[in-house]
Coordinates of C-alpha atoms in Angstrom, one line a residue:
Chain A
X1 CA 0.1 0.0 -0.2
X2 CA 2.9 2.2 0.7
X3 CA 4.6 1.4 -2.1
X4 CA 1.4 1.9 -4.5
X5 CA 1.0 5.6 -2.7
X6 CA 4.7 6.5 -3.5
X7 CA 4.3 5.5 -7.3
X8 CA 0.9 7.5 -8.0
X9 CA 2.1 9.9 -5.8
X10 CA 5.3 10.7 -8.0
X11 CA 3.4 9.3 -10.9
X12 CA 0.3 11.8 -11.0
X13 CA -0.5 13.7 -7.9
X14 CA 2.9 15.4 -7.8
X15 CA 3.8 15.0 -11.4
X16 CA 7.5 15.6 -11.9
X17 CA 6.8 17.9 -15.1
X18 CA 3.1 19.2 -14.3
X19 CA 3.3 20.1 -10.6
X20 CA 7.2 20.3 -9.8
X21 CA 8.1 22.1 -13.4
X22 CA 10.9 19.7 -13.6
X23 CA 12.2 18.3 -17.1
X24 CA 10.6 21.2 -19.1
X25 CA 13.2 21.2 -21.7
X26 CA 12.6 18.0 -23.2
X27 CA 9.2 18.2 -22.5
X28 CA 8.6 21.0 -24.4
X29 CA 11.6 20.1 -27.2
X30 CA 10.8 16.4 -28.0
X31 CA 6.9 16.7 -27.7
X32 CA 5.7 17.1 -31.4
X33 CA 5.5 13.2 -32.3
X34 CA 3.7 10.9 -30.2
X35 CA 6.4 8.3 -31.1
X36 CA 9.4 10.0 -30.7
X37 CA 7.7 11.5 -27.6
X38 CA 7.0 8.3 -25.9
X39 CA 10.3 7.2 -26.6
X40 CA 11.6 9.9 -25.1
X41 CA 9.7 8.9 -22.2
X42 CA 11.1 5.7 -21.7
X43 CA 14.5 6.9 -22.2
X44 CA 14.4 9.4 -19.3
X45 CA 12.3 6.4 -17.5
X46 CA 15.1 3.9 -17.9
X47 CA 17.5 6.5 -16.7
X48 CA 15.5 7.5 -13.9
X49 CA 15.2 4.2 -12.4
X50 CA 19.0 3.4 -12.8
X51 CA 19.9 6.6 -11.4
X52 CA 17.6 5.7 -8.2
X53 CA 19.0 2.6 -7.8
X54 CA 22.7 3.6 -8.3
X55 CA 22.4 6.8 -6.5
X56 CA 20.6 5.2 -3.3
X57 CA 23.5 2.5 -3.4
X58 CA 26.6 5.4 -3.6
X59 CA 24.3 7.7 -1.3
X60 CA 23.9 5.2 1.8
X61 CA 26.7 2.4 1.3
X62 CA 29.6 5.0 0.2
X63 CA 28.8 8.8 1.0
X64 CA 26.8 8.1 4.2
X65 CA 29.2 5.7 6.2
X66 CA 32.2 8.1 5.5
X67 CA 30.5 11.3 6.3
X68 CA 30.9 12.7 2.9
X69 CA 26.9 13.4 2.0
X70 CA 28.1 16.8 1.1
X71 CA 29.4 15.5 -1.9
X72 CA 26.0 13.9 -3.0
X73 CA 25.4 16.4 -5.8
X74 CA 28.8 15.7 -7.5
X75 CA 28.0 12.0 -7.3
X76 CA 24.5 12.0 -8.5
X77 CA 25.8 14.2 -11.7
X78 CA 28.3 11.7 -12.1
X79 CA 25.9 8.9 -12.0
X80 CA 23.5 10.3 -14.1
X81 CA 26.0 11.2 -17.1
X82 CA 27.6 8.3 -17.2
X83 CA 24.0 6.7 -17.2
X84 CA 23.0 9.1 -20.0
X85 CA 25.9 8.3 -22.0
X86 CA 25.3 4.5 -21.7
X87 CA 21.6 5.0 -23.1
X88 CA 22.9 7.4 -25.8
X89 CA 25.0 4.4 -27.1
X90 CA 22.3 2.2 -26.9
X91 CA 19.5 3.9 -28.5
X92 CA 22.3 4.8 -31.2
X93 CA 22.9 1.1 -32.1
X94 CA 18.9 -0.2 -31.4
X95 CA 17.6 2.5 -33.3
X96 CA 19.0 5.2 -35.7
X97 CA 16.0 6.9 -36.7
X98 CA 14.9 7.5 -33.1
X99 CA 18.6 8.3 -32.1
X100 CA 18.0 11.1 -34.7
X101 CA 14.4 12.1 -33.7
X102 CA 15.5 12.7 -30.3
X103 CA 18.5 14.3 -31.0
X104 CA 20.4 16.9 -28.9
X105 CA 17.5 16.0 -26.0
X106 CA 19.3 12.8 -25.2
X107 CA 22.5 13.8 -24.1
X108 CA 20.5 16.7 -22.4
X109 CA 18.9 14.4 -20.0
X110 CA 22.4 14.4 -18.4
X111 CA 21.7 18.4 -17.2
X112 CA 18.0 17.4 -17.0
X113 CA 16.8 18.7 -13.4
X114 CA 13.7 16.0 -13.2
X115 CA 16.5 13.2 -12.8
X116 CA 18.7 15.2 -10.2
X117 CA 15.8 16.0 -8.8
X118 CA 14.5 12.6 -8.2
X119 CA 17.8 11.7 -6.7
X120 CA 17.8 14.6 -4.2
X121 CA 14.0 13.6 -3.3
X122 CA 15.3 10.2 -2.3
X123 CA 17.8 11.4 -0.1
X124 CA 15.4 14.1 1.4
X125 CA 12.5 11.9 2.1
X126 CA 14.8 8.8 3.2
X127 CA 13.4 6.4 1.3
X128 CA 14.4 3.0 1.6
X129 CA 15.8 1.2 -1.3
X130 CA 12.8 -0.6 -2.6
X131 CA 10.6 2.8 -2.1
X132 CA 13.4 4.7 -4.3
X133 CA 13.1 2.2 -7.1
X134 CA 9.4 2.6 -7.2
X135 CA 9.5 6.3 -6.9
X136 CA 12.2 6.0 -9.8
X137 CA 9.3 3.8 -11.9
X138 CA 6.9 6.5 -10.8
X139 CA 8.6 9.7 -11.4
X140 CA 9.3 8.0 -14.9
X141 CA 6.1 6.9 -15.7
X142 CA 4.5 10.1 -15.0
X143 CA 7.2 12.0 -16.8
X144 CA 6.1 9.7 -20.0
X145 CA 2.7 10.4 -19.4
X146 CA 3.2 14.1 -19.5
X147 CA 5.2 14.2 -22.5
X148 CA 2.9 11.6 -24.5
X149 CA -0.3 13.8 -23.5
X150 CA 1.5 16.8 -24.8
X151 CA 2.7 15.4 -28.1
X152 CA -0.9 14.2 -28.4
X153 CA -2.3 17.5 -28.1
X154 CA 0.5 19.2 -29.9
X155 CA -0.6 17.0 -33.3
X156 CA -3.7 18.0 -33.2
X157 CA -2.6 21.8 -32.7
X158 CA -0.6 21.1 -35.7
X159 CA -3.9 21.1 -37.8
X160 CA -5.7 24.3 -35.7
X161 CA -5.5 27.8 -36.9
X162 CA -3.2 29.3 -34.4
X163 CA -2.4 33.1 -34.9
X164 CA 0.7 33.8 -36.0
X165 CA 2.1 35.4 -33.1
X166 CA 1.2 32.4 -30.9
X167 CA 2.6 29.8 -33.8
X168 CA 5.4 27.5 -32.1
X169 CA 6.9 27.9 -29.0
X170 CA 4.0 30.4 -27.3
X171 CA 0.9 28.3 -27.9
X172 CA 3.0 25.2 -26.3
X173 CA 3.9 27.1 -23.5
X174 CA 0.1 27.8 -23.0
X175 CA -1.0 24.4 -23.8
X176 CA 1.6 23.2 -21.0
X177 CA 0.0 25.8 -18.6
X178 CA -3.2 24.5 -19.3
X179 CA -2.0 20.9 -18.9
X180 CA -0.5 21.7 -15.6
X181 CA -3.9 23.5 -14.4
X182 CA -5.5 20.0 -15.2
X183 CA -3.3 18.1 -13.2
X184 CA -3.7 20.8 -10.5
X185 CA -7.0 18.6 -10.0
X186 CA -5.0 15.8 -8.2
X187 CA -3.4 18.3 -5.7
X188 CA -3.4 17.5 -2.1
X189 CA -4.9 13.8 -2.9
X190 CA -1.4 12.2 -1.4
X191 CA 0.7 14.6 -0.2
Chain B
X1 CA 44.7 15.5 10.9
X2 CA 41.8 15.6 8.8
X3 CA 41.4 12.8 6.1
X4 CA 38.0 14.0 4.9
X5 CA 39.7 15.7 1.8
X6 CA 41.8 12.3 1.0
X7 CA 38.4 10.0 1.5
X8 CA 36.7 12.7 -0.6
X9 CA 39.4 12.5 -3.2
X10 CA 39.6 8.8 -3.7
X11 CA 36.0 8.0 -3.4
X12 CA 34.9 10.4 -6.2
X13 CA 38.3 9.2 -8.1
X14 CA 37.2 5.5 -7.5
X15 CA 33.5 6.1 -8.5
X16 CA 34.7 8.0 -11.9
X17 CA 37.2 5.5 -12.6
X18 CA 34.1 2.5 -12.2
X19 CA 32.2 4.4 -14.3
X20 CA 34.8 4.9 -17.1
X21 CA 35.4 1.4 -17.2
X22 CA 31.8 0.8 -17.9
X23 CA 31.5 2.9 -20.2
X24 CA 34.3 1.6 -22.5
X25 CA 33.4 -1.8 -21.8
X26 CA 29.7 -0.3 -23.4
X27 CA 31.5 1.2 -26.1
X28 CA 32.9 -1.7 -27.2
X29 CA 29.9 -3.8 -27.3
X30 CA 27.6 -1.0 -28.5
X31 CA 29.9 0.7 -30.9
X32 CA 28.2 1.9 -34.3
X33 CA 30.2 1.7 -37.4
X34 CA 29.5 5.0 -39.3
X35 CA 30.3 5.2 -43.1
X36 CA 33.4 7.1 -43.6
X37 CA 32.0 8.6 -46.6
X38 CA 29.6 11.2 -44.3
X39 CA 33.1 12.5 -42.6
X40 CA 34.6 12.8 -46.4
X41 CA 31.3 14.5 -47.5
X42 CA 31.1 16.4 -44.2
X43 CA 34.7 18.0 -44.6
X44 CA 34.3 18.8 -48.6
X45 CA 31.0 21.4 -47.4
X46 CA 31.4 24.8 -46.1
X47 CA 30.7 24.1 -42.9
X48 CA 28.8 27.2 -42.3
X49 CA 25.4 25.0 -41.0
X50 CA 23.3 27.9 -42.6
X51 CA 20.5 25.5 -43.5
X52 CA 20.2 26.8 -46.8
X53 CA 20.0 23.0 -48.2
X54 CA 16.9 22.8 -45.9
X55 CA 18.6 20.0 -43.8
X56 CA 19.7 20.4 -40.3
X57 CA 23.4 21.6 -40.8
X58 CA 26.3 20.6 -43.2
X59 CA 26.8 17.3 -41.1
X60 CA 23.2 16.2 -41.4
X61 CA 23.3 17.6 -45.1
X62 CA 26.3 14.8 -45.7
X63 CA 24.3 12.0 -44.0
X64 CA 21.6 12.7 -46.4
X65 CA 23.9 12.6 -49.5
X66 CA 25.5 9.4 -48.4
X67 CA 22.2 7.7 -48.1
X68 CA 21.1 9.3 -51.3
X69 CA 18.2 11.3 -50.0
X70 CA 19.7 14.5 -51.0
X71 CA 21.4 15.4 -54.2
X72 CA 25.1 15.9 -54.3
X73 CA 24.5 19.5 -55.7
X74 CA 22.3 20.1 -52.8
X75 CA 24.1 22.6 -51.0
X76 CA 23.5 26.4 -52.4
X77 CA 26.2 28.0 -51.1
X78 CA 29.1 25.8 -51.9
X79 CA 27.9 26.0 -55.7
X80 CA 29.7 24.3 -58.4
X81 CA 33.0 23.9 -56.6
X82 CA 31.6 21.9 -53.5
X83 CA 29.1 19.9 -55.8
X84 CA 32.0 18.7 -57.9
X85 CA 33.8 17.8 -54.8
X86 CA 31.3 15.9 -53.5
X87 CA 29.8 14.2 -56.5
X88 CA 33.7 13.0 -57.0
X89 CA 33.7 11.8 -53.3
X90 CA 30.3 9.6 -54.4
X91 CA 31.3 8.9 -57.5
X92 CA 28.7 10.6 -59.6
X93 CA 28.3 13.4 -61.9
X94 CA 27.5 16.6 -60.6
X95 CA 25.5 18.3 -63.5
X96 CA 25.2 21.9 -64.2
X97 CA 24.7 24.1 -61.1
X98 CA 23.5 27.5 -62.4
X99 CA 24.2 30.0 -58.8
X100 CA 20.9 31.3 -57.8
X101 CA 20.9 35.1 -56.3
X102 CA 18.2 36.6 -54.4
X103 CA 16.6 39.6 -56.4
X104 CA 14.6 42.4 -54.7
X105 CA 11.5 43.1 -56.5
X106 CA 11.1 47.0 -54.9
X107 CA 12.9 49.9 -55.8
X108 CA 10.6 52.4 -53.8
X109 CA 13.1 53.8 -51.5
X110 CA 13.1 56.7 -49.6
X111 CA 13.2 59.1 -52.2
X112 CA 10.6 57.1 -54.2
X113 CA 8.0 56.1 -52.0
X114 CA 5.1 58.1 -50.5
X115 CA 5.7 58.3 -46.6
X116 CA 2.3 58.1 -44.6
X117 CA 1.2 61.3 -42.5
X118 CA 2.5 59.4 -39.5
X119 CA 5.9 58.6 -38.4
X120 CA 7.1 55.5 -37.2
X121 CA 8.8 55.3 -33.6
X122 CA 9.1 51.5 -33.3
X123 CA 12.1 49.2 -33.5
X124 CA 13.7 49.2 -37.1
X125 CA 12.9 45.6 -38.0
X126 CA 10.2 44.7 -41.0
X127 CA 8.6 42.0 -39.2
X128 CA 8.0 44.5 -36.6
X129 CA 6.7 47.1 -39.0
X130 CA 4.7 44.4 -40.8
X131 CA 2.6 44.1 -37.7
X132 CA 2.2 47.8 -36.6
X133 CA 0.1 48.9 -39.3
X134 CA 2.8 48.1 -42.1
X135 CA 5.8 50.7 -41.8
X136 CA 5.5 54.2 -42.8
X137 CA 5.1 54.0 -46.7
X138 CA 1.9 54.1 -48.3
X139 CA 2.7 51.0 -50.4
X140 CA 1.4 48.0 -48.7
X141 CA 3.5 45.4 -51.1
X142 CA 7.1 47.0 -51.1
X143 CA 10.5 46.9 -49.2
X144 CA 9.5 48.4 -45.5
X145 CA 13.4 49.1 -45.4
X146 CA 14.1 47.8 -41.9
X147 CA 16.8 45.4 -42.9
X148 CA 15.8 42.2 -42.0
X149 CA 17.2 40.5 -44.7
X150 CA 20.3 42.3 -43.9
X151 CA 20.2 40.9 -40.7
X152 CA 19.4 37.2 -41.7
X153 CA 22.3 37.3 -44.2
X154 CA 25.3 34.9 -42.6
X155 CA 27.4 35.8 -45.1
X156 CA 27.4 40.1 -45.0
X157 CA 26.0 39.9 -48.6
X158 CA 23.1 42.1 -48.1
X159 CA 23.5 46.1 -47.7
X160 CA 21.2 48.6 -47.1
X161 CA 21.5 51.6 -49.9
X162 CA 21.4 55.1 -49.1
X163 CA 17.9 55.1 -50.2
X164 CA 16.9 52.4 -47.9
X165 CA 16.4 49.8 -50.0
X166 CA 18.6 46.1 -49.7
X167 CA 21.6 45.5 -52.6
X168 CA 23.0 42.3 -52.9
X169 CA 26.8 41.9 -53.2
X170 CA 26.7 39.3 -55.9
X171 CA 30.4 38.7 -55.0
X172 CA 29.7 37.4 -51.5
X173 CA 26.3 35.8 -52.1
X174 CA 26.3 32.0 -51.7
X175 CA 22.4 31.7 -52.6
X176 CA 21.3 30.4 -49.2
X177 CA 18.2 32.2 -49.4
X178 CA 17.7 33.2 -45.8
X179 CA 17.0 36.9 -46.9
X180 CA 13.8 35.3 -49.1
X181 CA 12.4 33.9 -45.6
X182 CA 13.4 36.9 -43.7
X183 CA 11.3 39.1 -45.8
X184 CA 7.9 39.8 -44.7
X185 CA 6.5 40.9 -47.7
X186 CA 7.9 38.4 -49.9
X187 CA 9.7 40.9 -52.4
X188 CA 13.3 38.8 -52.8
X189 CA 13.1 36.2 -55.0
X190 CA 15.8 33.5 -55.8
X191 CA 16.8 33.6 -59.3
X192 CA 19.8 32.3 -61.9
X193 CA 22.4 34.8 -61.8
X194 CA 22.2 35.1 -65.6
X195 CA 18.8 36.7 -65.5
X196 CA 18.8 40.1 -66.5
X197 CA 15.0 41.4 -66.8
X198 CA 12.8 41.7 -63.9
X199 CA 9.7 44.0 -62.8
X200 CA 10.9 45.4 -59.7
X201 CA 7.6 45.9 -58.2
X202 CA 5.2 44.0 -56.4
X203 CA 2.3 46.3 -56.1
X204 CA -1.1 45.2 -56.9
X205 CA -3.2 48.6 -56.4
X206 CA -5.3 50.1 -59.2
X207 CA -2.9 52.2 -61.3
X208 CA -4.2 55.4 -59.7
X209 CA -3.6 54.2 -56.3
X210 CA -0.2 52.9 -57.3
X211 CA 0.9 55.9 -59.0
X212 CA -0.1 57.8 -55.7
X213 CA 2.0 55.7 -53.4
X214 CA 5.0 55.4 -55.3
X215 CA 7.5 57.0 -58.2
X216 CA 8.7 53.7 -59.5
X217 CA 5.7 51.4 -59.2
X218 CA 4.1 49.0 -61.5
X219 CA 1.1 50.7 -62.5
X220 CA -0.4 47.9 -64.4
X221 CA -0.9 49.2 -67.5
X222 CA 0.2 46.3 -69.4
X223 CA 2.1 48.0 -72.3
X224 CA 5.1 45.5 -71.5
X225 CA 2.4 42.6 -71.4
X226 CA 1.2 43.5 -75.0
X227 CA 4.3 43.5 -76.7
X228 CA 6.0 40.9 -75.3
X229 CA 4.0 37.5 -77.0
X230 CA 3.6 36.2 -73.7
X231 CA 6.7 37.0 -71.9
X232 CA 5.1 39.1 -69.7
X233 CA 1.6 38.4 -68.1
X234 CA -0.9 40.9 -66.3
X235 CA -2.0 39.3 -63.2
X236 CA -4.0 41.7 -60.9
X237 CA -2.5 44.9 -61.8
X238 CA 1.0 43.5 -61.7
X239 CA 3.2 42.4 -64.5
X240 CA 4.4 38.7 -64.3
X241 CA 7.5 37.6 -66.1
X242 CA 7.2 34.4 -67.7
X243 CA 11.0 33.5 -68.3
X244 CA 10.5 30.4 -70.6
X245 CA 8.7 32.6 -73.2
X246 CA 11.0 36.0 -72.7
X247 CA 12.3 37.9 -75.6
X248 CA 14.5 40.8 -74.1
X249 CA 14.1 42.5 -77.7
X250 CA 10.6 42.5 -77.8
X251 CA 10.1 44.6 -74.3
X252 CA 9.6 48.2 -74.8
X253 CA 11.9 49.4 -71.7
X254 CA 11.4 52.9 -72.6
X255 CA 7.5 52.6 -72.7
X256 CA 7.3 51.8 -69.1
X257 CA 6.2 54.8 -67.3
X258 CA 7.9 54.3 -64.3
X259 CA 10.7 52.0 -65.3
X260 CA 9.1 49.3 -63.1
X261 CA 10.4 46.7 -66.0
X262 CA 14.0 47.2 -66.3
X263 CA 17.3 45.6 -67.2
X264 CA 19.4 44.5 -64.2
X265 CA 22.5 45.5 -66.2
X266 CA 22.9 47.4 -69.2
X267 CA 24.6 44.7 -71.5
X268 CA 24.6 46.7 -74.5
X269 CA 26.6 49.6 -72.9
X270 CA 28.9 47.4 -71.1
X271 CA 29.7 46.2 -74.7
X272 CA 30.6 49.6 -76.0
X273 CA 32.6 50.1 -72.9
X274 CA 34.4 47.4 -73.8

């Protein structure tokens, strides 16, 4: 039960993108097609789950016993950067078109605050190992959900008659704002 | 003695080493062999990443050429030299690649065009002017003079002349077409460099109005069209040149009251001088 609460808390109620406003860069950048948006979500989820596992291990088995928790930021960034490199190689090998569709936003997961935020939340909330993993999966699912919904809306939006001044980034930001408002409906259900 | 520094150093160093080792292993397993032609083609390109070819940059263009989805002469900036270099790498014929040059279809500068009774104090940018009631000239079709094309040109080949109309420096122009996209009035068009006859106006107003707003407007009288055997068509009070049917000798340039239809270079004069 406790784990379910953590999962849905991270995925829906306190959605990383739409209520913490973390990871906006790929959320805006790769959300013009559902297929590439979904893949971006999966890549981010993969990095999030691995980050949750590795950063929990490093923090609790190395940093805390040696009194080095002031190094947490550096250590987490190191973990994230390495994992993103790995995911990048993996995607380049498995699917060249996907690699090209994700473009610059794939290496940019490295500096994505959603991933670092995840690692820091785990420390802040003192999660156990299993809780951290579930939190990572939930956060990734939430990110995938948000970016896929956004891509769906933007695919429809391509057919709409948007005033010239609002075309491109402005209307995207407005849509993102309205989407975040919609997710406010879940606020407070799980603290 | 405080060992924190040493412990921190070894811990982070050790972690870094472990991750580096893991990545090195992953690189072995997951290495993707890239077609060596891509690097060669990329080297032959100008490397300006201007996007004139319609691809994301020079490297992307190189990838597309090697995959066969872009033509070897698709780089408008490099011109014939680059096309031949790329064709040599790819082992195909480059074909004839005539250089394209942007031509400005408006000569209504500050001394020719009639100004509105109000002054424009906004930002000096065509896109801003075209939104705010269309700048300070009476003509709603002509050059705004804000210089968006000059700003857009990545090669400094566009300058504003003293009259407030942009001019192309042909030696510097690479034909990338960025100025065409920048112009909100669509008065810049790409043409093969050897074309000589143009109608330097885009005004669709009726003859009386166009005469009132600009001294060098195409009035829409159609005198050039009547003599041209289809070389010039009249579309909505404006002459449009059909270059496939155009015969320069049939155009009565001296009959055009405003000089809207004109030769870019007076070839006969040059011949006399030479």
